[in-house]
Amino acid sequence: MQELVFEAAHYMLPVLAVAVLILCFSALFKRRPASLGRARLINTVNADVFPLISRETSIGRHKNCDIILNYPTVSRIHAVIICAKDGWYITGIRSDTPVIVNGNPVEKKSLLKTGDKITLGSINLIFENKQG
């Protein structure tokens, strides 16, 4: 009996490993989830459009940010935009470089709506979401 269990495990583990690899690769190559909608940021200075295709999007001057704004008044990592079940939120990373939404400084996080004006340093971005 013990030999039969060992033999079954001997053949099942490689099959399970291949199944896990297939799931990993399929997740890697999937497009953005439909629930993200068609949210984007528009730079009012030069009309650059930045689609929000991830659940978390970092904004700043640093080359590792998802959205790079190469302006001296923008911090290296200035803000993060997060997609939650109830909408899109923006939060600042450092207190000495505030994030301002519609003229109001963001304390912890702020729910974004289409048409909101986001100010990072001296740069203005407009938030747009076709689904909300």
PDB file of C-alpha atoms in Angstrom:
ATOM      1  CA  MET A   1       0.000   0.000   0.000  1.00  0.00           C
ATOM      2  CA  GLN A   2       2.799   2.377   0.943  1.00  0.00           C
ATOM      3  CA  GLU A   3       4.556   1.662  -2.360  1.00  0.00           C
ATOM      4  CA  LEU A   4       1.368   2.497  -4.275  1.00  0.00           C
ATOM      5  CA  VAL A   5       1.070   5.891  -2.534  1.00  0.00           C
ATOM      6  CA  PHE A   6       4.733   6.649  -3.210  1.00  0.00           C
ATOM      7  CA  GLU A   7       4.342   5.646  -6.872  1.00  0.00           C
ATOM      8  CA  ALA A   8       1.257   7.864  -7.295  1.00  0.00           C
ATOM      9  CA  ALA A   9       3.066  10.816  -5.695  1.00  0.00           C
ATOM     10  CA  HIS A  10       6.058  10.156  -7.909  1.00  0.00           C
ATOM     11  CA  TYR A  11       3.934  10.732 -11.033  1.00  0.00           C
ATOM     12  CA  MET A  12       1.595  13.409  -9.662  1.00  0.00           C
ATOM     13  CA  LEU A  13       4.261  15.889  -8.509  1.00  0.00           C
ATOM     14  CA  PRO A  14       5.638  16.593 -12.012  1.00  0.00           C
ATOM     15  CA  VAL A  15       2.085  16.957 -13.338  1.00  0.00           C
ATOM     16  CA  LEU A  16       1.277  19.388 -10.532  1.00  0.00           C
ATOM     17  CA  ALA A  17       4.491  21.341 -11.195  1.00  0.00           C
ATOM     18  CA  VAL A  18       3.611  21.723 -14.891  1.00  0.00           C
ATOM     19  CA  ALA A  19       0.100  22.893 -13.966  1.00  0.00           C
ATOM     20  CA  VAL A  20       1.524  25.529 -11.623  1.00  0.00           C
ATOM     21  CA  LEU A  21       3.922  26.747 -14.336  1.00  0.00           C
ATOM     22  CA  ILE A  22       1.088  27.028 -16.842  1.00  0.00           C
ATOM     23  CA  LEU A  23      -0.973  29.084 -14.381  1.00  0.00           C
ATOM     24  CA  CYS A  24       1.998  31.351 -13.649  1.00  0.00           C
ATOM     25  CA  PHE A  25       2.730  31.987 -17.316  1.00  0.00           C
ATOM     26  CA  SER A  26      -0.931  32.618 -18.143  1.00  0.00           C
ATOM     27  CA  ALA A  27      -1.145  35.189 -15.309  1.00  0.00           C
ATOM     28  CA  LEU A  28       2.045  36.821 -16.538  1.00  0.00           C
ATOM     29  CA  PHE A  29       0.737  37.371 -20.059  1.00  0.00           C
ATOM     30  CA  LYS A  30      -2.815  38.430 -19.224  1.00  0.00           C
ATOM     31  CA  ARG A  31      -3.904  41.878 -20.211  1.00  0.00           C
ATOM     32  CA  ARG A  32      -5.132  44.374 -17.658  1.00  0.00           C
ATOM     33  CA  PRO A  33      -8.295  43.363 -15.851  1.00  0.00           C
ATOM     34  CA  ALA A  34     -11.506  44.768 -17.293  1.00  0.00           C
ATOM     35  CA  SER A  35     -12.456  46.121 -13.867  1.00  0.00           C
ATOM     36  CA  LEU A  36      -9.682  48.731 -14.124  1.00  0.00           C
ATOM     37  CA  GLY A  37     -11.652  50.457 -16.828  1.00  0.00           C
ATOM     38  CA  ARG A  38     -10.029  53.073 -18.961  1.00  0.00           C
ATOM     39  CA  ALA A  39      -8.604  55.350 -16.312  1.00  0.00           C
ATOM     40  CA  ARG A  40      -5.808  57.730 -17.215  1.00  0.00           C
ATOM     41  CA  LEU A  41      -3.983  60.880 -16.228  1.00  0.00           C
ATOM     42  CA  ILE A  42      -3.522  63.786 -18.620  1.00  0.00           C
ATOM     43  CA  ASN A  43      -0.626  66.228 -18.148  1.00  0.00           C
ATOM     44  CA  THR A  44      -2.025  69.732 -18.642  1.00  0.00           C
ATOM     45  CA  VAL A  45       1.418  71.126 -19.524  1.00  0.00           C
ATOM     46  CA  ASN A  46       2.091  69.042 -22.638  1.00  0.00           C
ATOM     47  CA  ALA A  47      -1.062  66.856 -23.008  1.00  0.00           C
ATOM     48  CA  ASP A  48       0.844  63.617 -22.330  1.00  0.00           C
ATOM     49  CA  VAL A  49      -1.581  60.791 -21.530  1.00  0.00           C
ATOM     50  CA  PHE A  50      -0.705  58.148 -18.929  1.00  0.00           C
ATOM     51  CA  PRO A  51      -3.049  55.123 -18.883  1.00  0.00           C
ATOM     52  CA  LEU A  52      -3.507  53.527 -15.456  1.00  0.00           C
ATOM     53  CA  ILE A  53      -3.103  49.835 -16.252  1.00  0.00           C
ATOM     54  CA  SER A  54      -2.029  48.531 -12.848  1.00  0.00           C
ATOM     55  CA  ARG A  55      -3.794  48.370  -9.517  1.00  0.00           C
ATOM     56  CA  GLU A  56      -0.955  50.482  -8.069  1.00  0.00           C
ATOM     57  CA  THR A  57       0.787  53.178 -10.081  1.00  0.00           C
ATOM     58  CA  SER A  58       3.718  55.150  -8.708  1.00  0.00           C
ATOM     59  CA  ILE A  59       4.339  58.707  -9.900  1.00  0.00           C
ATOM     60  CA  GLY A  60       7.575  60.669  -9.625  1.00  0.00           C
ATOM     61  CA  ARG A  61      10.926  61.571 -11.193  1.00  0.00           C
ATOM     62  CA  HIS A  62      12.649  58.268 -10.390  1.00  0.00           C
ATOM     63  CA  LYS A  63      13.268  55.896 -13.290  1.00  0.00           C
ATOM     64  CA  ASN A  64      11.536  53.063 -11.378  1.00  0.00           C
ATOM     65  CA  CYS A  65       8.223  54.939 -11.156  1.00  0.00           C
ATOM     66  CA  ASP A  66       5.385  53.755 -13.373  1.00  0.00           C
ATOM     67  CA  ILE A  67       4.696  57.341 -14.485  1.00  0.00           C
ATOM     68  CA  ILE A  68       7.847  59.438 -14.768  1.00  0.00           C
ATOM     69  CA  LEU A  69       7.396  63.204 -14.490  1.00  0.00           C
ATOM     70  CA  ASN A  70      10.814  64.736 -15.049  1.00  0.00           C
ATOM     71  CA  TYR A  71      10.174  68.113 -13.425  1.00  0.00           C
ATOM     72  CA  PRO A  72      12.289  69.571 -10.590  1.00  0.00           C
ATOM     73  CA  THR A  73       9.228  70.277  -8.391  1.00  0.00           C
ATOM     74  CA  VAL A  74       8.157  66.606  -8.469  1.00  0.00           C
ATOM     75  CA  SER A  75       9.749  64.296  -5.879  1.00  0.00           C
ATOM     76  CA  ARG A  76      11.597  61.149  -6.900  1.00  0.00           C
ATOM     77  CA  ILE A  77       8.632  59.116  -5.668  1.00  0.00           C
ATOM     78  CA  HIS A  78       5.842  61.631  -5.179  1.00  0.00           C
ATOM     79  CA  ALA A  79       2.521  59.741  -5.106  1.00  0.00           C
ATOM     80  CA  VAL A  80       0.762  56.439  -5.681  1.00  0.00           C
ATOM     81  CA  ILE A  81      -2.597  55.883  -7.366  1.00  0.00           C
ATOM     82  CA  ILE A  82      -4.439  52.774  -6.210  1.00  0.00           C
ATOM     83  CA  CYS A  83      -7.418  51.003  -7.757  1.00  0.00           C
ATOM     84  CA  ALA A  84      -9.728  49.679  -5.026  1.00  0.00           C
ATOM     85  CA  LYS A  85     -13.141  48.024  -5.237  1.00  0.00           C
ATOM     86  CA  ASP A  86     -14.901  51.334  -4.686  1.00  0.00           C
ATOM     87  CA  GLY A  87     -12.760  53.486  -7.007  1.00  0.00           C
ATOM     88  CA  TRP A  88      -9.373  55.072  -7.587  1.00  0.00           C
ATOM     89  CA  TYR A  89      -7.420  56.710  -4.751  1.00  0.00           C
ATOM     90  CA  ILE A  90      -4.307  58.853  -4.656  1.00  0.00           C
ATOM     91  CA  THR A  91      -1.941  59.121  -1.719  1.00  0.00           C
ATOM     92  CA  GLY A  92       1.243  61.091  -1.185  1.00  0.00           C
ATOM     93  CA  ILE A  93       4.499  59.405  -0.233  1.00  0.00           C
ATOM     94  CA  ARG A  94       6.181  62.199   1.747  1.00  0.00           C
ATOM     95  CA  SER A  95       4.598  64.921   3.857  1.00  0.00           C
ATOM     96  CA  ASP A  96       7.034  67.631   2.682  1.00  0.00           C
ATOM     97  CA  THR A  97       5.884  67.229  -0.940  1.00  0.00           C
ATOM     98  CA  PRO A  98       2.096  67.407  -0.788  1.00  0.00           C
ATOM     99  CA  VAL A  99      -0.351  65.965  -3.262  1.00  0.00           C
ATOM    100  CA  ILE A 100      -3.179  68.386  -3.970  1.00  0.00           C
ATOM    101  CA  VAL A 101      -6.541  67.347  -5.439  1.00  0.00           C
ATOM    102  CA  ASN A 102      -8.848  70.146  -6.615  1.00  0.00           C
ATOM    103  CA  GLY A 103      -6.928  72.648  -4.483  1.00  0.00           C
ATOM    104  CA  ASN A 104      -7.095  70.580  -1.280  1.00  0.00           C
ATOM    105  CA  PRO A 105      -3.999  68.879   0.186  1.00  0.00           C
ATOM    106  CA  VAL A 106      -4.394  65.116   0.560  1.00  0.00           C
ATOM    107  CA  GLU A 107      -3.978  64.042   4.195  1.00  0.00           C
ATOM    108  CA  LYS A 108      -3.911  60.236   3.820  1.00  0.00           C
ATOM    109  CA  LYS A 109      -5.732  59.342   0.625  1.00  0.00           C
ATOM    110  CA  SER A 110      -8.306  60.916  -1.639  1.00  0.00           C
ATOM    111  CA  LEU A 111     -10.967  59.269  -3.808  1.00  0.00           C
ATOM    112  CA  LEU A 112     -10.617  60.404  -7.421  1.00  0.00           C
ATOM    113  CA  LYS A 113     -13.447  61.271  -9.787  1.00  0.00           C
ATOM    114  CA  THR A 114     -13.346  62.065 -13.491  1.00  0.00           C
ATOM    115  CA  GLY A 115     -12.197  65.645 -13.999  1.00  0.00           C
ATOM    116  CA  ASP A 116     -10.289  65.943 -10.715  1.00  0.00           C
ATOM    117  CA  LYS A 117      -7.190  68.148 -10.955  1.00  0.00           C
ATOM    118  CA  ILE A 118      -4.145  66.591  -9.269  1.00  0.00           C
ATOM    119  CA  THR A 119      -1.227  68.894  -8.485  1.00  0.00           C
ATOM    120  CA  LEU A 120       2.229  67.415  -7.890  1.00  0.00           C
ATOM    121  CA  GLY A 121       4.740  70.183  -7.315  1.00  0.00           C
ATOM    122  CA  SER A 122       3.976  72.638 -10.108  1.00  0.00           C
ATOM    123  CA  ILE A 123       2.524  70.009 -12.480  1.00  0.00           C
ATOM    124  CA  ASN A 124      -1.198  69.582 -12.985  1.00  0.00           C
ATOM    125  CA  LEU A 125      -2.730  66.296 -14.068  1.00  0.00           C
ATOM    126  CA  ILE A 126      -6.375  65.608 -14.871  1.00  0.00           C
ATOM    127  CA  PHE A 127      -7.840  62.268 -13.776  1.00  0.00           C
ATOM    128  CA  GLU A 128     -10.207  60.649 -16.242  1.00  0.00           C
ATOM    129  CA  ASN A 129     -12.087  57.354 -15.895  1.00  0.00           C
ATOM    130  CA  LYS A 130     -14.460  56.306 -18.667  1.00  0.00           C
ATOM    131  CA  GLN A 131     -16.246  53.823 -16.350  1.00  0.00           C
ATOM    132  CA  GLY A 132     -16.759  56.159 -13.436  1.00  0.00           C
TER     133      GLY A 132
END
